[in-house]
PDB file of C-alpha atoms in Angstrom:
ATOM      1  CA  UNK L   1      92.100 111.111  92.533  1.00 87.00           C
ATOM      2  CA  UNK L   2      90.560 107.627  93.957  1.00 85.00           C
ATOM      3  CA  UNK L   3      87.228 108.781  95.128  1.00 94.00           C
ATOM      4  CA  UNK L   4      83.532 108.086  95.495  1.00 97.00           C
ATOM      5  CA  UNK L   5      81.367 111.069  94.190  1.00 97.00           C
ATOM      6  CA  UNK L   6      77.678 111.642  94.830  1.00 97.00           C
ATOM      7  CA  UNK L   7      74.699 113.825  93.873  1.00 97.00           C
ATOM      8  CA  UNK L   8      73.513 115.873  94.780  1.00 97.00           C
ATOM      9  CA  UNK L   9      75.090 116.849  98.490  1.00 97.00           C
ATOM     10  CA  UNK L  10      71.994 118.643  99.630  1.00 97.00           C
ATOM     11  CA  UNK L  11      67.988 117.842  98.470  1.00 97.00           C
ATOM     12  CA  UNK L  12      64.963 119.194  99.622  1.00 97.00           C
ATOM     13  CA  UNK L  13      62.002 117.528  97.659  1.00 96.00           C
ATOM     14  CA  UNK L  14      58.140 116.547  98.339  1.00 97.00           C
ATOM     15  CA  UNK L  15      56.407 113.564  98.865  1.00 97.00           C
ATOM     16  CA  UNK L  16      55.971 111.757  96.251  1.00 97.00           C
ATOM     17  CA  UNK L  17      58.010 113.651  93.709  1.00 97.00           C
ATOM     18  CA  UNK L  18      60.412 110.663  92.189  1.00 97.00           C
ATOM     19  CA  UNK L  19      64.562 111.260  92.629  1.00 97.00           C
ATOM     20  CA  UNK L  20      67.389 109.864  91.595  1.00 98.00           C
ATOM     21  CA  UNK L  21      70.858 110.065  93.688  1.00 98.00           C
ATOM     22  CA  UNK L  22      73.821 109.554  91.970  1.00 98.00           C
ATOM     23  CA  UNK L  23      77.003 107.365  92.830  1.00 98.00           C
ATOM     24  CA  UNK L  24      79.922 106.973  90.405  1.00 98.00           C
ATOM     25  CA  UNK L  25      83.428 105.569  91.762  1.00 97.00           C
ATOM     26  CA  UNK L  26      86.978 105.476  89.332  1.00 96.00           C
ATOM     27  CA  UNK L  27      88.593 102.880  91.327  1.00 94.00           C
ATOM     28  CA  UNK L  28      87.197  99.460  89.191  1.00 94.00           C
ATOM     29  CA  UNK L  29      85.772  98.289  92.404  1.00 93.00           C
ATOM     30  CA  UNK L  30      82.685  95.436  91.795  1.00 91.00           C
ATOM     31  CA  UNK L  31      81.058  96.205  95.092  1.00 91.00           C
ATOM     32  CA  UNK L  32      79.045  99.418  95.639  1.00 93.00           C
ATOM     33  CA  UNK L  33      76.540 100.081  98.484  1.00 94.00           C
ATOM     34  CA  UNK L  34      73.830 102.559  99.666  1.00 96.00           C
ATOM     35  CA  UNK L  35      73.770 103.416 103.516  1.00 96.00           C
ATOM     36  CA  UNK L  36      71.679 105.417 105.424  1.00 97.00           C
ATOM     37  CA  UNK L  37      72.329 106.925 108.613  1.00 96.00           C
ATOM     38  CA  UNK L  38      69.527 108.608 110.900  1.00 95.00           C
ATOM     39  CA  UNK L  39      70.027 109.530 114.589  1.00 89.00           C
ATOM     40  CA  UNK L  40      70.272 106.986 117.387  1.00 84.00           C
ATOM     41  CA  UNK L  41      69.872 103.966 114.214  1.00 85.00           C
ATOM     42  CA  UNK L  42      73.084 104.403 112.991  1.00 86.00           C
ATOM     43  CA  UNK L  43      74.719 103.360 109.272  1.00 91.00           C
ATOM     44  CA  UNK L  44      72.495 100.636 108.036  1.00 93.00           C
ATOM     45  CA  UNK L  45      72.554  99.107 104.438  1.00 92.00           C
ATOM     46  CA  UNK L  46      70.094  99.862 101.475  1.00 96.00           C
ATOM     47  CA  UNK L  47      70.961  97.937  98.810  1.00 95.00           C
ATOM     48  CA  UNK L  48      74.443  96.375  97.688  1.00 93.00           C
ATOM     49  CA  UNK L  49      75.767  95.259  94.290  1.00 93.00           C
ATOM     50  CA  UNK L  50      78.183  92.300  93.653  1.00 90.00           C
ATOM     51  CA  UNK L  51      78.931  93.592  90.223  1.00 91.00           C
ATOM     52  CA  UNK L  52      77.237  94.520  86.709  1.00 95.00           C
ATOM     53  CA  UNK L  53      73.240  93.283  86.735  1.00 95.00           C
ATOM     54  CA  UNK L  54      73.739  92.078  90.296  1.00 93.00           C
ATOM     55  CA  UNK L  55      71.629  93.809  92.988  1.00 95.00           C
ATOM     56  CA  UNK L  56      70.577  92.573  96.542  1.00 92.00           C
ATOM     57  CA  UNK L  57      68.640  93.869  99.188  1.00 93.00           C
ATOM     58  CA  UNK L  58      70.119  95.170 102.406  1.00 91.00           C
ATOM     59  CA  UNK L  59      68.867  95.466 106.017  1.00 90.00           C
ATOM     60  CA  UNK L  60      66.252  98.239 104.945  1.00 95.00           C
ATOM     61  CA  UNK L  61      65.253  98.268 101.159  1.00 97.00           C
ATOM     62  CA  UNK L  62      61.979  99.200 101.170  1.00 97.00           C
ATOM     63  CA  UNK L  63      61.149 102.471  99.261  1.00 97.00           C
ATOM     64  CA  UNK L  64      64.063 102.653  97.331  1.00 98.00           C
ATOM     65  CA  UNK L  65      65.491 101.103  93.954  1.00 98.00           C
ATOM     66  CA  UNK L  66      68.569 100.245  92.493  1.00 98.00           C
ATOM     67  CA  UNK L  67      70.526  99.778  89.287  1.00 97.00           C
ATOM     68  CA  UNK L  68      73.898  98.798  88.728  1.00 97.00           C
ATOM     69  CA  UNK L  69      74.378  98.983  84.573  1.00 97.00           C
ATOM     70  CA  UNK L  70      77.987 100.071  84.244  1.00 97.00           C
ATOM     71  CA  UNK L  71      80.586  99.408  86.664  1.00 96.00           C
ATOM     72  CA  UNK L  72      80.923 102.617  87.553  1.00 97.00           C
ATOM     73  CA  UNK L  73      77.807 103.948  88.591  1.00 98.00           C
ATOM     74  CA  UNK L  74      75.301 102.832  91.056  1.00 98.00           C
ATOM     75  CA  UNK L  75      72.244 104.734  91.101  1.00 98.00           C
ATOM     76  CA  UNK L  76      69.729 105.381  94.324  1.00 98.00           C
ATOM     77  CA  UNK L  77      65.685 105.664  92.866  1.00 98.00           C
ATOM     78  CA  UNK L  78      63.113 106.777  95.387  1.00 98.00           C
ATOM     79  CA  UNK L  79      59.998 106.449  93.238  1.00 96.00           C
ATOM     80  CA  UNK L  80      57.880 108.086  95.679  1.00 97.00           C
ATOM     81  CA  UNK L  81      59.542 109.954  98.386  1.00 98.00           C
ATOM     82  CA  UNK L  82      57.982 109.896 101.930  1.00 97.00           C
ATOM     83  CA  UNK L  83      59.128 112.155 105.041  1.00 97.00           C
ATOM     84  CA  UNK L  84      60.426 108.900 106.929  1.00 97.00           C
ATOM     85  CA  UNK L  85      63.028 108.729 103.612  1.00 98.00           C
ATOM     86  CA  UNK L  86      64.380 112.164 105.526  1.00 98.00           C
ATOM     87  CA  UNK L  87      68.127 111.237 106.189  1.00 98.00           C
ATOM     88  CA  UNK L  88      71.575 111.430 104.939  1.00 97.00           C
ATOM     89  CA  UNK L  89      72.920 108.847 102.521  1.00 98.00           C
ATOM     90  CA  UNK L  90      76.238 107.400 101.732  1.00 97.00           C
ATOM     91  CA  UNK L  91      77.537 105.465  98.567  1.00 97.00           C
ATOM     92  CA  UNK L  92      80.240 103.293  99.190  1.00 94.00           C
ATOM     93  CA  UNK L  93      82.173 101.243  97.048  1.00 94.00           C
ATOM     94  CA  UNK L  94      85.171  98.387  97.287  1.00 90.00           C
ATOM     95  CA  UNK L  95      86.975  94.836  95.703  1.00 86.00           C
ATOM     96  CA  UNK L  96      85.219  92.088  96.220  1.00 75.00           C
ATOM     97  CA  UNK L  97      88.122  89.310  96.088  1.00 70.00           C
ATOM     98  CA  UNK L  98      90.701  91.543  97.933  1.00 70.00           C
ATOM     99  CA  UNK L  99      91.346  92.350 101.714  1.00 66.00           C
ATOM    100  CA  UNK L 100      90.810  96.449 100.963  1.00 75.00           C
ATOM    101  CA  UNK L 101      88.776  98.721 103.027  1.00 83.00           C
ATOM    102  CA  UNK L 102      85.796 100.782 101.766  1.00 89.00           C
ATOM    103  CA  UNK L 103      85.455 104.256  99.951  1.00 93.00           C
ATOM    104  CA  UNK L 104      82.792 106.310 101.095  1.00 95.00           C
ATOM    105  CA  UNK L 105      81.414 109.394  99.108  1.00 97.00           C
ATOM    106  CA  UNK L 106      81.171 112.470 101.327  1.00 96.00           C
ATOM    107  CA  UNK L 107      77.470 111.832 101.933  1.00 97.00           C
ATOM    108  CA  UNK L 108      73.822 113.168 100.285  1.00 98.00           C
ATOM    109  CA  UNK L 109      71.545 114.932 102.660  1.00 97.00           C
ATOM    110  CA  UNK L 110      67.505 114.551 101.969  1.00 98.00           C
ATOM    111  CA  UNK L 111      64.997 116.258 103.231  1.00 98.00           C
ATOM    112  CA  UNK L 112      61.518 115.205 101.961  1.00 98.00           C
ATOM    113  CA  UNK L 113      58.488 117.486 103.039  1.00 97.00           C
TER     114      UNK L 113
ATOM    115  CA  UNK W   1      80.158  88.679 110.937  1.00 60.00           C
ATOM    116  CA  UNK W   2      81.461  88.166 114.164  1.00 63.00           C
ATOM    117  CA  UNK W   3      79.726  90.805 116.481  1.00 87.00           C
ATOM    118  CA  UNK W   4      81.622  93.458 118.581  1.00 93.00           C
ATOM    119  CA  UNK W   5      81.827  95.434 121.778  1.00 94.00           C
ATOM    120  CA  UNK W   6      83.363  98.603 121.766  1.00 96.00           C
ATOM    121  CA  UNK W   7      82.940 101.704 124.617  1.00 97.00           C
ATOM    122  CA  UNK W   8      80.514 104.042 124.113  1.00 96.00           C
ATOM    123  CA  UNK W   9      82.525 107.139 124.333  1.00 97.00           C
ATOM    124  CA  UNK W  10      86.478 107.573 125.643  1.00 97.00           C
ATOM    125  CA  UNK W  11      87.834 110.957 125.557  1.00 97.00           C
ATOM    126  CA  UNK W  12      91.805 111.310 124.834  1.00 96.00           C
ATOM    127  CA  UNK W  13      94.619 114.512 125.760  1.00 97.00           C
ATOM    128  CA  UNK W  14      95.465 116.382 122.538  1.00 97.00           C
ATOM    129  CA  UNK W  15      98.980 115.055 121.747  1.00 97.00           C
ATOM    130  CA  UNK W  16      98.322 111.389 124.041  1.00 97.00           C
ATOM    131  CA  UNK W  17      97.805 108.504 122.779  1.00 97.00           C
ATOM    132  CA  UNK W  18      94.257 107.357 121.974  1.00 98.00           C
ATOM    133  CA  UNK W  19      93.469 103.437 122.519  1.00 98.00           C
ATOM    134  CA  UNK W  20      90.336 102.354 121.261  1.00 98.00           C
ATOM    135  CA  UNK W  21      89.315  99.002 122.307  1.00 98.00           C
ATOM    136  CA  UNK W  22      87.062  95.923 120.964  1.00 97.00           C
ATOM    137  CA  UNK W  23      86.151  92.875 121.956  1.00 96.00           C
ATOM    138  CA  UNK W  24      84.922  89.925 119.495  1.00 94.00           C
ATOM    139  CA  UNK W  25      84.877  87.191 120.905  1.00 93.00           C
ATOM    140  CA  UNK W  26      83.452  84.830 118.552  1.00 91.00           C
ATOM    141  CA  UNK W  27      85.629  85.690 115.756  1.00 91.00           C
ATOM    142  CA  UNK W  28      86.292  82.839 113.483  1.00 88.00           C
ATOM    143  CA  UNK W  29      89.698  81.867 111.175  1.00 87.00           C
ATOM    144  CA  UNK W  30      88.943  83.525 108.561  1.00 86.00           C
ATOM    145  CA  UNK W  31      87.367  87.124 109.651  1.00 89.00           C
ATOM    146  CA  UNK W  32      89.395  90.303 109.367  1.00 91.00           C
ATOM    147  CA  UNK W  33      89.850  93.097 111.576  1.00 93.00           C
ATOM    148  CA  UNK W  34      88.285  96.613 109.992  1.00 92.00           C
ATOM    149  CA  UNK W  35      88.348  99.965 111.698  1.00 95.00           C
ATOM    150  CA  UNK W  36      86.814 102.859 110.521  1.00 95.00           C
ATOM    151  CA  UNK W  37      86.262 106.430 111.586  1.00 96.00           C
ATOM    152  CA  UNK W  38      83.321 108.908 110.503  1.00 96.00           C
ATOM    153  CA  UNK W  39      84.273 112.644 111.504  1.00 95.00           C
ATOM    154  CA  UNK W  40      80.879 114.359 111.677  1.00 90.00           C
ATOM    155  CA  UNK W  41      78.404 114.094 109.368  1.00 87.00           C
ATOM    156  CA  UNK W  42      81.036 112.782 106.904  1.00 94.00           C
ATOM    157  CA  UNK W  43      81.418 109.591 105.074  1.00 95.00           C
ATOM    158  CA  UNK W  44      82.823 106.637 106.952  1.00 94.00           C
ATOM    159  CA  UNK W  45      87.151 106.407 106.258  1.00 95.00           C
ATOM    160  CA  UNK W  46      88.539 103.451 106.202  1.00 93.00           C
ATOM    161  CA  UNK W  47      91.506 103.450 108.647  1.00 95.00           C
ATOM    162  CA  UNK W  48      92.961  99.924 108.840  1.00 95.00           C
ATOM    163  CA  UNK W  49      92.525  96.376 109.144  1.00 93.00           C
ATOM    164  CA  UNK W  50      94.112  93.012 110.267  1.00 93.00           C
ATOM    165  CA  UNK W  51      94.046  89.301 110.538  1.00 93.00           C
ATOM    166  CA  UNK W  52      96.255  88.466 113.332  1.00 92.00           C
ATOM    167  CA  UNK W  53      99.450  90.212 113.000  1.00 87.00           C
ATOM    168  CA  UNK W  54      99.674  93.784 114.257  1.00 94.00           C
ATOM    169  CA  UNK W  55      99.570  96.305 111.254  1.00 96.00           C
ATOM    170  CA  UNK W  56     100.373  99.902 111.413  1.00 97.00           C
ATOM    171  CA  UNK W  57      99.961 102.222 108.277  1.00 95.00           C
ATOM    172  CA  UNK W  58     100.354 106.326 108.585  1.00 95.00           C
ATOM    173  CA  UNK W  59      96.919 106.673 110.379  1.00 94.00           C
ATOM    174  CA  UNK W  60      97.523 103.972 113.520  1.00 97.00           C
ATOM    175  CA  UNK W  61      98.409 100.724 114.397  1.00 98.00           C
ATOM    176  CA  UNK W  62      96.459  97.924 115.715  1.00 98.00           C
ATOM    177  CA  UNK W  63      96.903  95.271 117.580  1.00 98.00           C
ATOM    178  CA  UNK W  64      95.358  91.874 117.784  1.00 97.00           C
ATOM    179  CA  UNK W  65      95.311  89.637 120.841  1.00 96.00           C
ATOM    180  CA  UNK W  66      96.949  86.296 120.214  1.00 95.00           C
ATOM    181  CA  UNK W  67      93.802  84.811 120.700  1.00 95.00           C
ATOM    182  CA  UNK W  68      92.355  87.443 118.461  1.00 95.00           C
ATOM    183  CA  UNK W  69      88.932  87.881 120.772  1.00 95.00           C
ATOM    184  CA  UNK W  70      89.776  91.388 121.112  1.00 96.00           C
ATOM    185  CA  UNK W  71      91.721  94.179 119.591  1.00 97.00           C
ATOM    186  CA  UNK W  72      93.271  97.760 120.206  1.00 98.00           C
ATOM    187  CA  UNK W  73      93.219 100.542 117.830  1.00 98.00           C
ATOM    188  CA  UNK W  74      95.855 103.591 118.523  1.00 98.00           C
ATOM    189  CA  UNK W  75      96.435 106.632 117.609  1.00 98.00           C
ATOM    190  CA  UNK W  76      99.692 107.521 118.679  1.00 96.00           C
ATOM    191  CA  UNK W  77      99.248 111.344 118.816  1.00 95.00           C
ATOM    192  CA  UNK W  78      96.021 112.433 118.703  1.00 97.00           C
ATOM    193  CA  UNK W  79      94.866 115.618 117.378  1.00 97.00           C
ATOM    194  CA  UNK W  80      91.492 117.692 117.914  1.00 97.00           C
ATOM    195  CA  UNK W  81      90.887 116.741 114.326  1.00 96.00           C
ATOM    196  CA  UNK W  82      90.914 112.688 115.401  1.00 97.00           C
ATOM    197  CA  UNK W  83      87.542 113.242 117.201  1.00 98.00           C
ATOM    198  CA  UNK W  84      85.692 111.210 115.518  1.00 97.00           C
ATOM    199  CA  UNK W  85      83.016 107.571 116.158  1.00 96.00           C
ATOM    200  CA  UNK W  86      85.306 104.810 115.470  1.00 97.00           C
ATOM    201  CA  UNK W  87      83.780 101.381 114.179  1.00 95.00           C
ATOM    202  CA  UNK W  88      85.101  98.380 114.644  1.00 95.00           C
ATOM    203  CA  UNK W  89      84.098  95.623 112.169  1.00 92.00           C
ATOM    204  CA  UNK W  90      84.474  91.918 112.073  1.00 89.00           C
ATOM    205  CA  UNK W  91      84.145  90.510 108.868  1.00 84.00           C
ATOM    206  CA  UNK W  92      85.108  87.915 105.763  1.00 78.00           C
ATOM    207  CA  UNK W  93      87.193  89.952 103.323  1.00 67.00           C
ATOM    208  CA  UNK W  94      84.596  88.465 100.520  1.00 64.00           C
ATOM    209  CA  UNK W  95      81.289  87.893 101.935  1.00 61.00           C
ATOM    210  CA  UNK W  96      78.395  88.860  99.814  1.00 60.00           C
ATOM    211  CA  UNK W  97      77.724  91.847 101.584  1.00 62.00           C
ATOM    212  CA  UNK W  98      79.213  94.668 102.802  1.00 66.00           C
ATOM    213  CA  UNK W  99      80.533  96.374 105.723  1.00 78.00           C
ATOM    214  CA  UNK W 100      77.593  96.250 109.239  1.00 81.00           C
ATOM    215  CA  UNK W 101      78.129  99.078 111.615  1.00 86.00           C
ATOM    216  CA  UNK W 102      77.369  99.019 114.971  1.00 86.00           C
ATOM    217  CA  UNK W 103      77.580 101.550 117.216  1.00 88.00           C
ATOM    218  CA  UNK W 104      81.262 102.523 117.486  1.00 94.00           C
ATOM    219  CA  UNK W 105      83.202 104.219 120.027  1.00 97.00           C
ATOM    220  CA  UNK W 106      82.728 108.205 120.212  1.00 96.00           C
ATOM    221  CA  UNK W 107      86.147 109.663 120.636  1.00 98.00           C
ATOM    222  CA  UNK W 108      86.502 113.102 121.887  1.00 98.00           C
ATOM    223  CA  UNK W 109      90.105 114.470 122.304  1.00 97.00           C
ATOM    224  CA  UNK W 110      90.341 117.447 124.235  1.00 97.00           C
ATOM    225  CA  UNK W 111      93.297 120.278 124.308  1.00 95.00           C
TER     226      UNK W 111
END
């Protein structure tokens, strides 16, 4: 099945403690993105990648890292979690040169205390 | 990307037909219609999209003014399990970036 698969769904962690969200899509697709959503802010992005070895900053970056070393996977670092990290994150991913919507994976929900 | 203006909220009779409207008016040539839907809480679905034709896939059709400044999205029997925030994007199928949300339209349908 096409999908978009992330890790953990749920993640209670303290500040400062570093985590790693996964991301891993079977569809081939060069783009993947992070998004985070928070109440009354809505979906904004993280960090995208083009492809392989190509990252770029989103609306809100800061606090977070990136790698993009296989195709297939697309990694979310938060070094050093802070409680304003609190939020639930999507991992989407999608063809660059062809008129295709977006997968979304089902969502990861973080709680840092 | 074009920005867009969509309702706040609409609500919609179980079994009706739900019409979800947007305007974007300063659409350009070469920017595609996207809708998407995010049920709560889940990730974003990708519903359908179009350029100026109408389009209509198993989910809903959509159709494009023939100045393409606004568009419709329907659901031609909506269920409880449509309610949903529907986003409509504006966008170059290939821009360097991906997909900007904005607020969306909050759909409830009611029996």
């Amino acid at each position: 099945e096409a999908q978009v698969t992330q890790n953990p769904r749920y993640l209670i962690t303290v500040t400062g403690k570093k985590l790693t969200v996964t991301c891993s899509q079977n569809m081939n697709h060069e783009y993947m993105s992070w998004y985070r959503q928070d109440p009354g802010l809505g979906l904004r992005q993280i960090y995208y990648s083009m492809n392989v070895e190509v990252t770029d900053k989103g609306d809100v970056p800061e606090g977070y890292k990136v790698s993009r070393k296989e195709k297939r996977n697309f990694p979310l670092i938060l070094e050093s979690p802070s409680p304003n990290q609190t939020s639930l994150y999507f991992c989407a991913s999608g063809f660059f040169d062809r008129v295709y919507g977006y997968t979304f994976g089902s969502g990861t929900r973080l709680t840092v205390v | 990307d074009a920005k867009t203006t969509q309702p706040t909220s609409m609500d919609c009779a179980e079994g009706r037909a739900a019409n979800l409207p947007c305007n974007h008016s300063t659409i350009s040539g070469n920017e595609y219609v996207y809708w998407y839907r995010q049920i709560h809480s889940q990730g974003p679905q990708y519903i359908i999209h179009g350029l100026k034709n109408n389009e209509t896939n198993e989910m809903a059709s959509l159709i494009i003014t023939e100045d393409r400044k606004s568009s419709t999205l329907i659901l031609p029997h909506a269920t409880l399990r449509d309610t949903a925030v529907y986003y409509c994007i504006v966008r170059v199928h290939n821009a360097g970036n991906m997909l900007t949300f904005g607020g969306g339209t909050r759909l409830m349908v009611k029996p």
